[in-house]
mmCIF file of C-alpha atoms in Angstrom:
data_model
loop_
_atom_site.group_PDB
_atom_site.id
_atom_site.type_symbol
_atom_site.label_atom_id
_atom_site.label_comp_id
_atom_site.label_asym_id
_atom_site.label_seq_id
_atom_site.Cartn_x
_atom_site.Cartn_y
_atom_site.Cartn_z
ATOM 1 C CA MET A 1133 35.497 101.609 10.008
ATOM 2 C CA ASP A 1134 37.232 104.242 7.868
ATOM 3 C CA ILE A 1135 40.049 106.582 8.939
ATOM 4 C CA PHE A 1136 37.745 109.579 9.514
ATOM 5 C CA THR A 1137 35.561 107.569 11.858
ATOM 6 C CA TRP A 1138 38.610 106.388 13.910
ATOM 7 C CA ALA A 1139 39.950 109.944 14.204
ATOM 8 C CA THR A 1140 36.593 111.230 15.473
ATOM 9 C CA PHE A 1141 36.413 108.385 17.988
ATOM 10 C CA LEU A 1142 39.900 109.059 19.408
ATOM 11 C CA MET A 1143 39.162 112.781 19.830
ATOM 12 C CA LEU A 1144 36.022 112.024 21.834
ATOM 13 C CA VAL A 1145 37.880 109.597 24.081
ATOM 14 C CA HIS A 1146 40.619 112.168 24.708
ATOM 15 C CA THR A 1147 38.182 114.962 25.557
ATOM 16 C CA GLN A 1148 35.689 112.993 27.629
ATOM 17 C CA GLY A 1149 38.114 110.838 29.691
ATOM 18 C CA SER A 1150 36.317 108.284 31.786
ATOM 19 C CA ARG A 1151 32.882 109.732 31.065
ATOM 20 C CA SER A 1152 30.394 108.051 28.714
ATOM 21 C CA ALA A 1153 31.617 108.297 25.178
ATOM 22 C CA ALA A 1154 29.704 107.859 21.938
ATOM 23 C CA SER A 1155 30.152 104.570 20.177
ATOM 24 C CA PHE A 1156 30.148 104.037 16.572
ATOM 25 C CA SER A 1157 28.828 101.127 14.539
ATOM 26 C CA ALA A 1158 31.436 99.607 12.336
ATOM 27 C CA SER A 1159 28.891 98.854 9.637
ATOM 28 C CA SER A 1160 26.772 102.053 9.543
ATOM 29 C CA GLY A 1161 29.133 104.646 11.000
ATOM 30 C CA LYS A 1162 26.324 106.048 13.263
ATOM 31 C CA MET A 1163 26.783 106.986 16.953
ATOM 32 C CA HIS A 1164 24.867 105.194 19.671
ATOM 33 C CA GLY A 1165 24.394 106.485 23.277
ATOM 34 C CA SER A 1166 25.843 103.480 25.051
ATOM 35 C CA SER A 1167 28.919 103.777 27.334
ATOM 36 C CA LEU A 1168 31.992 102.676 25.472
ATOM 37 C CA LEU A 1169 34.406 102.596 28.421
ATOM 38 C CA ALA A 1170 33.817 101.347 31.927
ATOM 39 C CA PRO A 1171 34.699 103.637 34.864
ATOM 40 C CA SER A 1172 38.407 103.653 35.589
ATOM 41 C CA VAL A 1173 39.803 101.812 38.613
ATOM 42 C CA THR A 1174 42.655 103.683 40.294
ATOM 43 C CA ASN A 1175 45.348 102.012 42.422
ATOM 44 C CA VAL A 1176 46.501 104.530 44.995
ATOM 45 C CA ASN A 1177 49.820 102.715 45.357
ATOM 46 C CA SER A 1178 50.646 103.006 41.687
ATOM 47 C CA SER A 1179 51.522 105.833 39.363
ATOM 48 C CA TYR A 1180 49.018 104.665 36.737
ATOM 49 C CA SER A 1181 45.210 104.090 36.514
ATOM 50 C CA VAL A 1182 43.691 101.228 34.634
ATOM 51 C CA SER A 1183 40.721 101.836 32.353
ATOM 52 C CA SER A 1184 39.074 98.669 31.130
ATOM 53 C CA SER A 1185 36.486 98.046 28.424
ATOM 54 C CA PRO A 1186 35.094 94.949 26.776
ATOM 55 C CA THR A 1187 37.524 95.405 23.938
ATOM 56 C CA SER A 1188 40.690 96.977 25.379
ATOM 57 C CA THR A 1189 42.749 97.764 28.514
ATOM 58 C CA ARG A 1190 44.719 100.982 28.629
ATOM 59 C CA LEU A 1191 47.094 102.672 31.206
ATOM 60 C CA LYS A 1192 47.145 106.384 31.757
ATOM 61 C CA PRO A 1193 49.396 108.262 34.211
ATOM 62 C CA VAL A 1194 48.014 109.607 37.493
ATOM 63 C CA ILE A 1195 49.511 112.773 38.959
ATOM 64 C CA PRO A 1196 50.105 112.057 42.697
ATOM 65 C CA ARG A 1197 49.249 114.630 45.339
ATOM 66 C CA PRO A 1198 52.314 116.104 47.038
ATOM 67 C CA ILE A 1199 53.229 114.605 50.410
ATOM 68 C CA ILE A 1200 54.678 117.183 52.812
ATOM 69 C CA MET A 1201 56.770 116.164 55.831
ATOM 70 C CA THR A 1202 56.123 118.535 58.698
ATOM 71 C CA GLN A 1203 58.716 119.449 61.342
ATOM 72 C CA LYS A 1204 57.393 116.851 63.788
ATOM 73 C CA GLY A 1205 57.612 114.094 61.197
ATOM 74 C CA ALA A 1206 53.849 113.712 60.529
ATOM 75 C CA ILE A 1207 52.586 113.242 56.996
ATOM 76 C CA ASN A 1208 50.413 116.066 55.695
ATOM 77 C CA SER A 1209 49.024 116.009 52.168
ATOM 78 C CA SER A 1210 47.367 119.430 52.257
ATOM 79 C CA SER A 1211 50.067 121.728 53.690
ATOM 80 C CA ALA A 1212 52.915 122.846 51.445
ATOM 81 C CA VAL A 1213 54.919 124.660 54.169
ATOM 82 C CA PHE A 1214 58.214 123.254 55.598
ATOM 83 C CA THR A 1215 59.491 124.892 58.771
ATOM 84 C CA ALA A 1216 63.312 125.039 58.867
ATOM 85 C CA PRO A 1217 65.057 124.247 62.165
ATOM 86 C CA ALA A 1218 66.256 127.142 64.299
ATOM 87 C CA ARG A 1219 69.850 128.199 63.673
ATOM 88 C CA PHE A 1220 72.527 129.887 65.788
ATOM 89 C CA SER A 1221 72.206 133.650 65.891
ATOM 90 C CA ASN A 1222 75.380 135.667 65.468
ATOM 91 C CA GLN A 1223 73.716 138.549 67.269
ATOM 92 C CA VAL A 1224 74.639 137.012 70.648
ATOM 93 C CA LEU A 1225 78.393 137.175 71.231
ATOM 94 C CA PRO A 1226 80.361 134.570 73.221
ATOM 95 C CA SER A 1227 80.964 135.344 76.879
ATOM 96 C CA PHE A 1228 82.854 133.846 79.823
ATOM 97 C CA ALA A 1229 80.959 132.198 82.670
ATOM 98 C CA ASN A 1230 81.623 133.298 86.227
ATOM 99 C CA THR A 1231 82.650 129.741 87.075
ATOM 100 C CA THR A 1232 86.010 130.257 85.353
ATOM 101 C CA SER A 1233 88.754 130.442 88.005
ATOM 102 C CA THR A 1234 91.375 133.097 87.287
ATOM 103 C CA ASN A 1235 93.969 131.901 89.811
ATOM 104 C CA VAL A 1236 95.185 128.298 89.973
ATOM 105 C CA THR A 1237 97.841 126.963 92.359
ATOM 106 C CA VAL A 1238 99.296 123.472 91.932
ATOM 107 C CA ILE A 1239 102.154 121.477 93.411
ATOM 108 C CA ARG A 1240 105.222 120.865 91.307
ATOM 109 C CA ASP A 1241 105.013 117.673 89.173
ATOM 110 C CA LYS A 1242 101.281 117.337 89.854
ATOM 111 C CA THR A 1243 99.038 117.732 86.783
ATOM 112 C CA ALA A 1244 97.508 121.190 86.420
ATOM 113 C CA TYR A 1245 94.179 121.994 84.744
ATOM 114 C CA LEU A 1246 93.236 125.463 83.517
ATOM 115 C CA HIS A 1247 89.510 125.645 82.734
ATOM 116 C CA CYS A 1248 87.757 128.194 80.522
ATOM 117 C CA HIS A 1249 83.937 128.183 80.437
ATOM 118 C CA VAL A 1250 82.698 129.924 77.266
ATOM 119 C CA LEU A 1251 78.981 130.526 76.702
ATOM 120 C CA ASN A 1252 77.304 130.853 73.277
ATOM 121 C CA ILE A 1253 80.509 129.948 71.438
ATOM 122 C CA GLY A 1254 78.656 129.069 68.208
ATOM 123 C CA THR A 1255 81.125 128.625 65.357
ATOM 124 C CA LYS A 1256 84.004 130.387 67.113
ATOM 125 C CA THR A 1257 87.133 128.647 68.367
ATOM 126 C CA VAL A 1258 88.992 128.798 71.676
ATOM 127 C CA SER A 1259 92.771 129.140 71.866
ATOM 128 C CA TRP A 1260 95.238 129.036 74.755
ATOM 129 C CA VAL A 1261 98.145 131.494 74.627
ATOM 130 C CA ARG A 1262 101.107 131.701 77.025
ATOM 131 C CA HIS A 1263 101.807 135.334 77.902
ATOM 132 C CA GLU A 1264 105.489 134.938 78.666
ATOM 133 C CA ASP A 1265 106.510 134.294 75.054
ATOM 134 C CA ILE A 1266 103.146 134.964 73.271
ATOM 135 C CA HIS A 1267 103.159 131.340 72.210
ATOM 136 C CA VAL A 1268 99.920 129.794 70.889
ATOM 137 C CA LEU A 1269 99.662 126.474 72.689
ATOM 138 C CA THR A 1270 96.319 125.164 71.415
ATOM 139 C CA VAL A 1271 93.589 126.053 68.922
ATOM 140 C CA GLY A 1272 90.307 124.241 69.434
ATOM 141 C CA ARG A 1273 91.208 120.634 70.208
ATOM 142 C CA LEU A 1274 94.561 120.835 68.413
ATOM 143 C CA THR A 1275 97.916 121.382 70.157
ATOM 144 C CA PHE A 1276 100.512 123.649 68.521
ATOM 145 C CA THR A 1277 103.622 123.117 70.646
ATOM 146 C CA ASN A 1278 106.452 120.618 70.705
ATOM 147 C CA ASP A 1279 106.146 120.375 74.485
ATOM 148 C CA ASP A 1280 103.935 117.320 74.885
ATOM 149 C CA ARG A 1281 103.141 118.283 78.477
ATOM 150 C CA PHE A 1282 100.529 120.704 77.132
ATOM 151 C CA GLU A 1283 97.246 119.349 75.768
ATOM 152 C CA ALA A 1284 93.856 120.838 74.819
ATOM 153 C CA MET A 1285 90.830 119.152 76.341
ATOM 154 C CA ASN A 1286 87.138 119.509 75.429
ATOM 155 C CA LYS A 1287 84.315 117.018 75.398
ATOM 156 C CA PRO A 1288 81.959 117.224 72.373
ATOM 157 C CA GLY A 1289 79.024 119.460 73.261
ATOM 158 C CA SER A 1290 80.723 120.916 76.335
ATOM 159 C CA ASP A 1291 81.231 124.655 76.885
ATOM 160 C CA VAL A 1292 84.383 124.088 78.982
ATOM 161 C CA TRP A 1293 87.738 124.301 77.188
ATOM 162 C CA SER A 1294 90.667 123.167 79.316
ATOM 163 C CA LEU A 1295 94.434 123.271 79.092
ATOM 164 C CA ARG A 1296 96.164 120.333 80.768
ATOM 165 C CA ILE A 1297 99.785 120.673 81.875
ATOM 166 C CA LYS A 1298 101.489 117.453 82.951
ATOM 167 C CA TYR A 1299 104.431 117.565 85.354
ATOM 168 C CA PRO A 1300 104.344 121.366 85.789
ATOM 169 C CA GLN A 1301 107.599 123.005 86.859
ATOM 170 C CA LEU A 1302 108.290 126.262 88.656
ATOM 171 C CA ARG A 1303 109.139 127.876 85.299
ATOM 172 C CA ASP A 1304 105.597 127.179 84.060
ATOM 173 C CA SER A 1305 104.189 129.722 86.501
ATOM 174 C CA GLY A 1306 102.707 132.809 84.882
ATOM 175 C CA LYS A 1307 99.773 134.114 82.857
ATOM 176 C CA TYR A 1308 97.805 132.034 80.366
ATOM 177 C CA GLU A 1309 95.120 133.514 78.131
ATOM 178 C CA CYS A 1310 91.908 131.807 77.048
ATOM 179 C CA GLN A 1311 91.043 133.526 73.761
ATOM 180 C CA VAL A 1312 87.857 133.352 71.654
ATOM 181 C CA SER A 1313 88.120 134.080 67.917
ATOM 182 C CA THR A 1314 85.746 137.048 67.796
ATOM 183 C CA ARG A 1315 86.576 140.423 66.216
ATOM 184 C CA PRO A 1316 88.171 141.831 68.222
ATOM 185 C CA PRO A 1317 89.169 138.678 70.156
ATOM 186 C CA ARG A 1318 87.709 138.165 73.611
ATOM 187 C CA ALA A 1319 90.078 136.829 76.244
ATOM 188 C CA ARG A 1320 90.358 135.934 79.910
ATOM 189 C CA VAL A 1321 93.695 135.719 81.727
ATOM 190 C CA ILE A 1322 94.311 132.843 84.158
ATOM 191 C CA ILE A 1323 97.326 132.910 86.489
ATOM 192 C CA LEU A 1324 99.094 129.634 87.196
ATOM 193 C CA ASN A 1325 101.193 129.295 90.346
ATOM 194 C CA VAL A 1326 103.445 126.253 90.579
ATOM 195 C CA VAL A 1327 104.721 125.835 94.123
ATOM 196 C CA GLU A 1328 107.069 123.400 95.827
ATOM 197 C CA PRO A 1329 106.039 123.067 99.474
ATOM 198 C CA ARG A 1330 108.725 122.021 101.909
ATOM 199 C CA ALA A 1331 108.659 120.454 105.335
ATOM 200 C CA VAL A 1332 109.983 122.285 108.391
ATOM 201 C CA ILE A 1333 111.194 120.790 111.671
ATOM 202 C CA PRO A 1334 111.374 123.465 114.369
ATOM 203 C CA PRO A 1335 113.644 124.388 115.981
ATOM 204 C CA GLY A 1336 116.321 122.273 114.159
ATOM 205 C CA PRO A 1337 118.818 121.564 112.809
ATOM 206 C CA GLU A 1338 120.094 119.866 115.994
ATOM 207 C CA LEU A 1339 118.285 118.401 118.955
ATOM 208 C CA TYR A 1340 119.802 117.181 122.242
ATOM 209 C CA VAL A 1341 118.025 114.737 124.530
ATOM 210 C CA ASP A 1342 119.099 112.818 127.662
ATOM 211 C CA HIS A 1343 119.356 109.051 127.663
ATOM 212 C CA GLY A 1344 116.049 107.506 128.694
ATOM 213 C CA SER A 1345 114.036 110.678 128.086
ATOM 214 C CA PRO A 1346 111.127 110.874 125.632
ATOM 215 C CA LEU A 1347 111.777 112.237 122.150
ATOM 216 C CA ASN A 1348 109.096 114.146 120.261
ATOM 217 C CA ILE A 1349 109.932 115.497 116.786
ATOM 218 C CA THR A 1350 107.321 117.671 115.056
ATOM 219 C CA CYS A 1351 107.319 118.185 111.275
ATOM 220 C CA MET A 1352 105.108 120.826 109.630
ATOM 221 C CA VAL A 1353 104.148 121.447 105.987
ATOM 222 C CA PRO A 1354 102.957 125.066 105.613
ATOM 223 C CA ASP A 1355 101.910 126.982 102.487
ATOM 224 C CA SER A 1356 100.686 123.992 100.512
ATOM 225 C CA PRO A 1357 97.570 124.157 98.301
ATOM 226 C CA GLU A 1358 96.694 120.656 99.439
ATOM 227 C CA PRO A 1359 97.991 118.284 102.105
ATOM 228 C CA PRO A 1360 100.443 115.544 101.149
ATOM 229 C CA GLU A 1361 99.047 112.073 100.672
ATOM 230 C CA ASN A 1362 101.587 110.560 103.052
ATOM 231 C CA VAL A 1363 104.376 111.681 105.388
ATOM 232 C CA PHE A 1364 107.301 109.283 105.780
ATOM 233 C CA TRP A 1365 109.970 109.287 108.479
ATOM 234 C CA TYR A 1366 113.519 108.010 108.005
ATOM 235 C CA HIS A 1367 116.290 107.361 110.543
ATOM 236 C CA ARG A 1368 119.797 106.706 109.259
ATOM 237 C CA ASP A 1369 118.373 106.285 105.731
ATOM 238 C CA LYS A 1370 115.929 103.598 106.876
ATOM 239 C CA MET A 1371 112.165 104.097 107.068
ATOM 240 C CA VAL A 1372 110.754 104.260 110.569
ATOM 241 C CA TYR A 1373 107.980 101.684 110.844
ATOM 242 C CA PHE A 1374 106.336 99.633 113.541
ATOM 243 C CA ASP A 1375 107.107 95.947 113.653
ATOM 244 C CA GLY A 1376 106.164 95.436 117.314
ATOM 245 C CA SER A 1377 109.758 95.107 118.456
ATOM 246 C CA ARG A 1378 109.615 98.397 120.355
ATOM 247 C CA GLN A 1379 106.703 99.563 122.438
ATOM 248 C CA GLY A 1380 105.386 103.118 122.448
ATOM 249 C CA VAL A 1381 106.898 104.416 119.191
ATOM 250 C CA THR A 1382 104.172 106.282 117.278
ATOM 251 C CA ILE A 1383 103.771 108.528 114.241
ATOM 252 C CA THR A 1384 100.717 110.822 114.206
ATOM 253 C CA THR A 1385 99.838 112.914 111.142
ATOM 254 C CA ASP A 1386 97.124 115.590 111.020
ATOM 255 C CA LYS A 1387 96.267 116.870 107.538
ATOM 256 C CA GLY A 1388 94.923 120.351 106.950
ATOM 257 C CA PRO A 1389 95.964 123.825 105.735
ATOM 258 C CA VAL A 1390 99.125 123.190 107.770
ATOM 259 C CA THR A 1391 99.880 119.474 107.923
ATOM 260 C CA THR A 1392 101.733 118.276 111.032
ATOM 261 C CA SER A 1393 103.394 114.930 111.700
ATOM 262 C CA ASN A 1394 104.820 113.861 115.065
ATOM 263 C CA LEU A 1395 107.357 111.124 115.737
ATOM 264 C CA PHE A 1396 107.333 110.031 119.359
ATOM 265 C CA ILE A 1397 109.824 107.716 121.084
ATOM 266 C CA PRO A 1398 109.082 107.160 124.831
ATOM 267 C CA ASP A 1399 112.635 106.404 125.972
ATOM 268 C CA VAL A 1400 115.613 107.100 123.742
ATOM 269 C CA THR A 1401 118.858 105.163 123.750
ATOM 270 C CA VAL A 1402 122.209 105.747 122.130
ATOM 271 C CA GLN A 1403 120.986 103.813 119.089
ATOM 272 C CA ASP A 1404 118.366 106.531 118.560
ATOM 273 C CA SER A 1405 121.037 109.127 117.795
ATOM 274 C CA GLY A 1406 121.477 110.288 114.225
ATOM 275 C CA VAL A 1407 119.636 112.131 111.466
ATOM 276 C CA TYR A 1408 115.848 111.965 111.245
ATOM 277 C CA ILE A 1409 114.182 112.929 107.953
ATOM 278 C CA CYS A 1410 110.557 114.023 107.504
ATOM 279 C CA ALA A 1411 109.561 113.373 103.881
ATOM 280 C CA PRO A 1412 106.069 114.485 102.751
ATOM 281 C CA GLN A 1413 105.163 112.715 99.544
ATOM 282 C CA GLY A 1414 105.956 114.894 96.510
ATOM 283 C CA MET A 1415 107.393 117.743 98.606
ATOM 284 C CA LYS A 1416 110.722 118.951 99.944
ATOM 285 C CA GLU A 1417 111.918 117.025 102.973
ATOM 286 C CA ALA A 1418 113.317 118.326 106.245
ATOM 287 C CA SER A 1419 115.894 116.807 108.616
ATOM 288 C CA VAL A 1420 117.152 117.122 112.198
ATOM 289 C CA ARG A 1421 120.141 115.600 113.953
ATOM 290 C CA VAL A 1422 119.411 114.039 117.330
ATOM 291 C CA SER A 1423 122.163 113.612 119.914
ATOM 292 C CA VAL A 1424 121.489 111.384 122.942
ATOM 293 C CA LEU A 1425 123.457 112.499 126.030
ATOM 294 C CA ASN A 1426 124.365 110.809 129.294
ATOM 295 C CA GLY A 1427 123.306 113.656 131.584
ATOM 296 C CA LYS A 1428 126.333 115.875 130.868
ATOM 297 C CA LEU A 1429 124.165 118.639 129.399
ATOM 298 C CA PRO A 1430 121.050 120.151 130.992
ATOM 299 C CA GLN A 1431 117.614 118.834 130.170
ATOM 300 C CA ALA A 1432 116.648 122.229 128.669
ATOM 301 C CA MET A 1433 118.852 121.515 125.666
ATOM 302 C CA GLN A 1434 116.132 119.156 124.353
ATOM 303 C CA THR A 1435 114.613 122.241 122.781
ATOM 304 C CA GLY A 1436 117.335 122.055 120.188
ATOM 305 C CA SER A 1437 119.408 125.080 121.245
ATOM 306 C CA THR A 1438 123.166 124.649 121.553
ATOM 307 C CA CYS A 1439 125.845 126.350 123.634
ATOM 308 C CA ARG A 1440 127.159 127.923 120.480
ATOM 309 C CA GLY A 1441 123.759 129.482 119.853
ATOM 310 C CA CYS A 1442 123.495 130.673 123.463
ATOM 311 C CA VAL A 1443 126.932 132.313 123.383
ATOM 312 C CA GLY A 1444 126.121 134.033 120.111
ATOM 313 C CA SER A 1445 122.899 135.460 121.498
ATOM 314 C CA ILE A 1446 124.621 136.728 124.650
ATOM 315 C CA LEU A 1447 127.390 138.412 122.653
ATOM 316 C CA LEU A 1448 124.870 140.114 120.395
ATOM 317 C CA LEU A 1449 122.976 141.401 123.444
ATOM 318 C CA LEU A 1450 126.172 142.778 125.028
ATOM 319 C CA LEU A 1451 127.230 144.530 121.812
ATOM 320 C CA THR A 1452 123.810 146.159 121.537
ATOM 321 C CA ILE A 1453 124.001 147.478 125.122
ATOM 322 C CA VAL A 1454 127.508 148.836 124.588
ATOM 323 C CA TYR A 1455 126.467 150.522 121.346
ATOM 324 C CA HIS A 1456 123.608 152.403 123.046
ATOM 325 C CA LEU A 1457 125.840 153.404 126.020
ATOM 326 C CA VAL A 1458 128.499 154.890 123.746
ATOM 327 C CA LEU A 1459 125.933 156.937 121.838
#
């Protein structure tokens, strides 16, 4: 077969593909109508198709159809559209939820939490600023103060940004601002009140009781945001407890907005004289001095009043009467 014949043959193969192509006789150079190449067999898992003939095997590339992944993860070979996920819209500005408390009262040395509930925060950040000295305490989850009692708190995915203050002192009372980094910044002021409740024993500070009479000392804890966990009683620097050696001695504590604790002794002796201390846990204590008498003073003095107090009241009354008479 000469060069011209080979060139004509290759052109026909290129133009006809897998269709029937004309064959040439190597001896005469004439075309015959027989099929030179067998139909091609395509492997869908490969990038090539194989065309076979009695005389040769050739590979030709196959252009794959595009595979499109839809938003739900299904395979679609006909659609060429990819839907992008929804994104945050800056058209909606951050706002504060009504659940944010603007007034917080805590007991001294008991951990305080200031909460700030921010809706639709998006890419903005939340900062805590102390009003007293305009000091930035936290930005996001980072703390920007040398006072390690302050700490920013936020769980990933939560809309609540909190400021934790460990061992708060009376000086920590004041205004704190929860600020969102919008333009202009949005802020909400939260007032922190650190209180130190104290116990009171009325009428105090002295109480007189006859030998053998019952003794009832009442201790109250007013103006406390929460009741104390425990109320302890001490006599002569020793805790009053019940070991069964003395019958009838009881301590009764009622917790509430005003916590009261009562120490009751059915029949006092001289050994019961001395200072009694009411010590609510984590709060200021109160004390009263009890004097046990042998019937030399009237029973009414168990209320805690003294002759010195009675004389003072009488003198004040007399001076008032004289003052009005002179005028």
